[in-house]
Amino acid sequence: MIFTVAIDGPAAAGKGTISRAVAKEFNLAHLDTGLLYRAVGAGVIAGGEALAVAKALDPRDLENPDLRTQAVADAASQVAVIPEVRAALVQFQKDFARREGGAVLDGRDIGTVICPSAEVKLYVTASARTRAGRRHKELTEKGFSTAFETVLAEVEDRDRRDSSRATAPLMAASDALTIDTSDLSIADAVAVAVKAVAAKYPVT
Ligand code: CDP
């Protein structure tokens, strides 16, 4: 069975939580494509050259917990504007999307560029303040002391960079279902997504 769920949206909108829940519910493989860009960003911070790092990426590199920091997120969105870097990461994502058994991919350009034929496309979003609040809470819980305003500025900066780049900018596919999670609980947001996937899920 080939079945792809594409989930796009800006930083900290809830894509990760929704993707993991959908993958679990329907027993699909899951790829957080942000980790690919984060791994390249981390390689650049470590002194590497972006394209060389992207070409040499190994799936095991994605398991590094250090990829979750703000500095790496920022570096990720900087390397993500480089068309050659994006091109180097395309085939891995396309293959993952069409793997046997079905897959959920979350990112910025899954429904638009990586898998325009995805059976289900969701665009998960929320206001910048809501998203910065969530990210701030996450960081505080992990023991990082960052001011809310700093996190908000970082989120807005990244939104701007992701939406305005020439190659594969962040945007909803014309046939995507938009889920605004600003006023939704996690359970409610997941329920909306699961319902949308269930409506397209192949009956066996
Ligand atoms: O978790 P969060 O939404 O903060 O970030 P992420 O999904 O891990 O993505 C980090 C950065 O990678 C984003 O700001 C984008 O610039 C880039 N990215 C991208 O360009 N295309 C994707 N499919 C996924 C991420």
Coordinates of C-alpha atoms and ligand atoms in Angstrom, one line a residue:
M1 CA 0.0 0.0 0.0
I2 CA 1.3 3.4 -1.0
F3 CA -0.3 6.2 1.0
T4 CA 1.2 9.6 1.9
V5 CA 0.2 12.1 4.5
A6 CA 1.9 15.5 4.0
I7 CA 1.9 17.8 6.9
D8 CA 3.3 21.3 6.4
G9 CA 3.3 24.5 8.5
P10 CA 5.5 27.0 10.3
A11 CA 7.7 26.4 13.4
A12 CA 6.0 25.1 16.6
A13 CA 2.5 24.9 15.0
G14 CA 2.1 21.4 16.3
K15 CA 3.1 19.5 13.2
G16 CA 5.4 17.1 15.1
T17 CA 2.7 16.1 17.6
I18 CA 0.1 15.7 15.0
S19 CA 2.4 13.7 12.7
R20 CA 3.5 11.3 15.4
A21 CA -0.2 10.7 16.5
V22 CA -1.3 10.1 12.9
A23 CA 1.6 7.8 12.2
K24 CA 0.8 5.8 15.3
E25 CA -3.0 5.7 14.7
F26 CA -2.6 4.4 11.1
N27 CA 0.7 2.5 11.6
L28 CA 2.6 4.6 9.1
A29 CA 6.3 5.4 9.0
H30 CA 7.1 9.0 10.0
L31 CA 9.8 11.4 8.8
D32 CA 10.3 14.8 10.4
T33 CA 12.0 16.4 7.4
G34 CA 13.0 19.4 9.5
L35 CA 15.7 17.1 11.0
L36 CA 17.4 16.8 7.6
Y37 CA 17.8 20.6 7.5
R38 CA 18.8 20.7 11.2
A39 CA 21.4 18.0 10.6
V40 CA 22.9 20.1 7.7
G41 CA 22.7 23.3 9.9
A42 CA 24.5 21.4 12.7
G43 CA 27.2 20.3 10.3
V44 CA 27.7 23.9 9.2
I45 CA 28.0 25.1 12.8
A46 CA 30.6 22.4 13.3
G47 CA 32.6 23.9 10.4
G48 CA 31.3 21.9 7.4
E49 CA 30.2 23.3 4.0
A50 CA 26.4 23.1 3.6
L51 CA 26.2 21.2 0.3
A52 CA 29.0 18.7 1.3
V53 CA 27.2 18.0 4.6
A54 CA 23.9 17.6 2.8
K55 CA 25.3 15.1 0.3
A56 CA 27.0 13.1 3.0
L57 CA 24.0 12.9 5.3
D58 CA 23.3 9.6 6.9
P59 CA 19.8 8.7 8.4
R60 CA 21.6 8.0 11.7
D61 CA 22.6 11.6 11.9
L62 CA 18.9 12.5 12.5
E63 CA 18.9 10.8 15.9
N64 CA 21.2 13.3 17.5
P65 CA 19.3 15.1 20.3
D66 CA 21.5 18.2 19.9
L67 CA 19.6 19.0 16.7
R68 CA 16.7 20.4 18.8
T69 CA 18.4 23.6 19.9
Q70 CA 17.5 27.1 18.8
A71 CA 20.9 27.7 17.3
V72 CA 20.6 24.6 15.1
A73 CA 17.0 25.6 14.1
D74 CA 18.3 29.0 12.9
A75 CA 21.2 27.4 11.0
A76 CA 18.7 25.0 9.5
S77 CA 16.5 27.8 8.0
Q78 CA 19.7 29.4 6.6
V79 CA 20.9 26.3 4.8
A80 CA 17.3 25.6 3.7
V81 CA 17.3 28.6 1.4
I82 CA 20.2 27.1 -0.7
P83 CA 18.6 25.4 -3.7
E84 CA 21.4 22.9 -4.1
V85 CA 21.1 21.8 -0.5
R86 CA 17.3 21.3 -1.0
A87 CA 18.0 19.3 -4.2
A88 CA 20.4 17.0 -2.4
L89 CA 17.7 16.1 0.2
V90 CA 14.8 15.6 -2.3
Q91 CA 15.3 12.0 -3.4
F92 CA 15.5 10.6 0.2
Q93 CA 12.2 12.4 1.1
K94 CA 10.4 11.3 -2.1
D95 CA 11.4 7.7 -1.6
F96 CA 10.3 7.8 2.0
A97 CA 6.9 9.3 1.0
R98 CA 6.2 6.5 -1.4
R99 CA 7.6 3.7 0.6
E100 CA 5.5 0.5 0.9
G101 CA 3.2 0.6 3.9
G102 CA 2.5 4.3 3.8
A103 CA 4.2 7.4 5.4
V104 CA 3.7 10.6 7.2
L105 CA 6.1 13.4 6.4
D106 CA 6.1 16.8 8.1
G107 CA 7.9 19.9 6.9
R108 CA 7.5 23.0 4.9
D109 CA 7.2 21.8 1.3
I110 CA 5.9 18.2 1.5
G111 CA 2.5 18.8 -0.1
T112 CA 3.8 21.3 -2.6
V113 CA 7.2 20.0 -3.8
I114 CA 8.2 16.6 -2.3
C115 CA 4.9 14.8 -2.7
P116 CA 2.3 16.8 -4.6
S117 CA 0.3 13.6 -5.1
A118 CA 0.0 12.9 -1.4
E119 CA -3.4 11.4 -0.6
V120 CA -3.8 13.7 2.4
K121 CA -2.4 17.2 2.8
L122 CA -2.6 19.1 6.0
Y123 CA -1.4 22.7 6.7
V124 CA -1.0 23.1 10.4
T125 CA -0.6 26.6 11.7
A126 CA -1.2 29.0 14.6
S127 CA -0.5 32.6 15.4
A128 CA 3.2 33.6 15.9
R129 CA 2.6 34.4 19.6
T130 CA 0.9 31.1 20.3
R131 CA 3.7 29.2 18.6
A132 CA 6.4 31.2 20.4
G133 CA 4.7 30.6 23.7
R134 CA 4.7 26.8 23.0
R135 CA 8.4 26.9 22.0
H136 CA 9.3 29.0 25.0
K137 CA 7.6 26.5 27.3
E138 CA 9.3 23.6 25.7
L139 CA 12.7 25.3 26.0
T140 CA 12.1 26.3 29.7
E141 CA 11.1 22.7 30.5
K142 CA 14.4 21.5 28.9
G143 CA 16.3 23.9 31.2
F144 CA 17.1 26.6 28.7
S145 CA 16.4 30.1 30.0
T146 CA 15.5 32.2 27.0
A147 CA 13.2 35.3 27.2
F148 CA 9.8 34.9 25.5
E149 CA 10.5 38.0 23.3
T150 CA 13.7 36.4 22.0
V151 CA 11.8 33.2 21.1
L152 CA 9.1 35.2 19.4
A153 CA 11.7 37.2 17.4
E154 CA 13.4 33.9 16.3
V155 CA 10.0 32.4 15.3
E156 CA 9.1 35.5 13.3
D157 CA 12.5 35.7 11.7
R158 CA 12.3 32.0 10.6
D159 CA 8.7 32.4 9.3
R160 CA 9.9 35.3 7.2
R161 CA 12.9 33.5 5.8
D162 CA 10.9 30.2 5.2
S163 CA 8.0 32.0 3.5
S164 CA 10.0 34.4 1.3
R165 CA 12.7 32.1 -0.1
A166 CA 12.6 31.5 -3.8
T167 CA 12.9 27.7 -3.7
A168 CA 10.1 25.7 -2.1
P169 CA 8.8 28.5 0.2
L170 CA 6.5 27.6 3.1
M171 CA 3.0 27.7 1.9
A172 CA -0.2 25.6 2.0
A173 CA -0.9 23.4 -1.1
S174 CA -4.1 24.6 -2.8
D175 CA -5.7 21.3 -1.9
A176 CA -4.5 21.2 1.8
L177 CA -6.8 21.2 4.7
T178 CA -5.7 24.0 7.1
I179 CA -5.8 23.3 10.8
D180 CA -5.3 26.4 13.0
T181 CA -4.2 25.1 16.4
S182 CA -4.2 28.5 18.1
D183 CA -7.4 27.7 20.1
L184 CA -7.3 23.9 19.9
S185 CA -6.1 21.5 22.5
I186 CA -3.6 18.9 21.3
A187 CA -6.3 16.2 21.5
D188 CA -8.7 18.3 19.4
A189 CA -6.0 19.1 16.8
V190 CA -5.1 15.4 16.5
A191 CA -8.7 14.5 16.2
V192 CA -9.2 16.8 13.2
A193 CA -6.1 15.4 11.5
V194 CA -7.1 11.7 12.2
K195 CA -10.5 12.3 10.8
A196 CA -9.1 13.9 7.6
V197 CA -6.7 10.9 7.2
A198 CA -9.4 8.3 7.9
A199 CA -11.6 9.8 5.2
K200 CA -8.9 9.0 2.6
Y201 CA -7.4 5.9 4.1
P202 CA -7.7 2.9 1.7
V203 CA -10.2 0.3 2.8
T204 CA -8.6 -3.1 2.8
Ligands
CDP1 O1 10.4 22.2 14.6 P1 10.4 23.5 13.9 O2 9.1 23.7 13.1 O3 10.8 24.6 14.7 O4 11.5 23.4 12.8 P2 11.8 22.2 11.8 O5 10.6 21.6 11.2 O6 12.8 21.2 12.5 O7 12.6 23.0 10.6 C1 13.8 23.7 10.8 C2 14.0 24.5 9.5 O8 14.3 23.7 8.4 C3 12.8 25.4 9.1 O9 12.8 26.7 9.7 C4 13.0 25.4 7.6 O10 13.8 26.5 7.2 C5 13.7 24.2 7.2 N1 12.8 23.2 6.6 C6 12.6 23.3 5.3 O11 13.0 24.2 4.6 N2 11.8 22.3 4.6 C7 11.3 21.3 5.3 N3 10.6 20.4 4.6 C8 11.5 21.2 6.7 C9 12.3 22.1 7.3

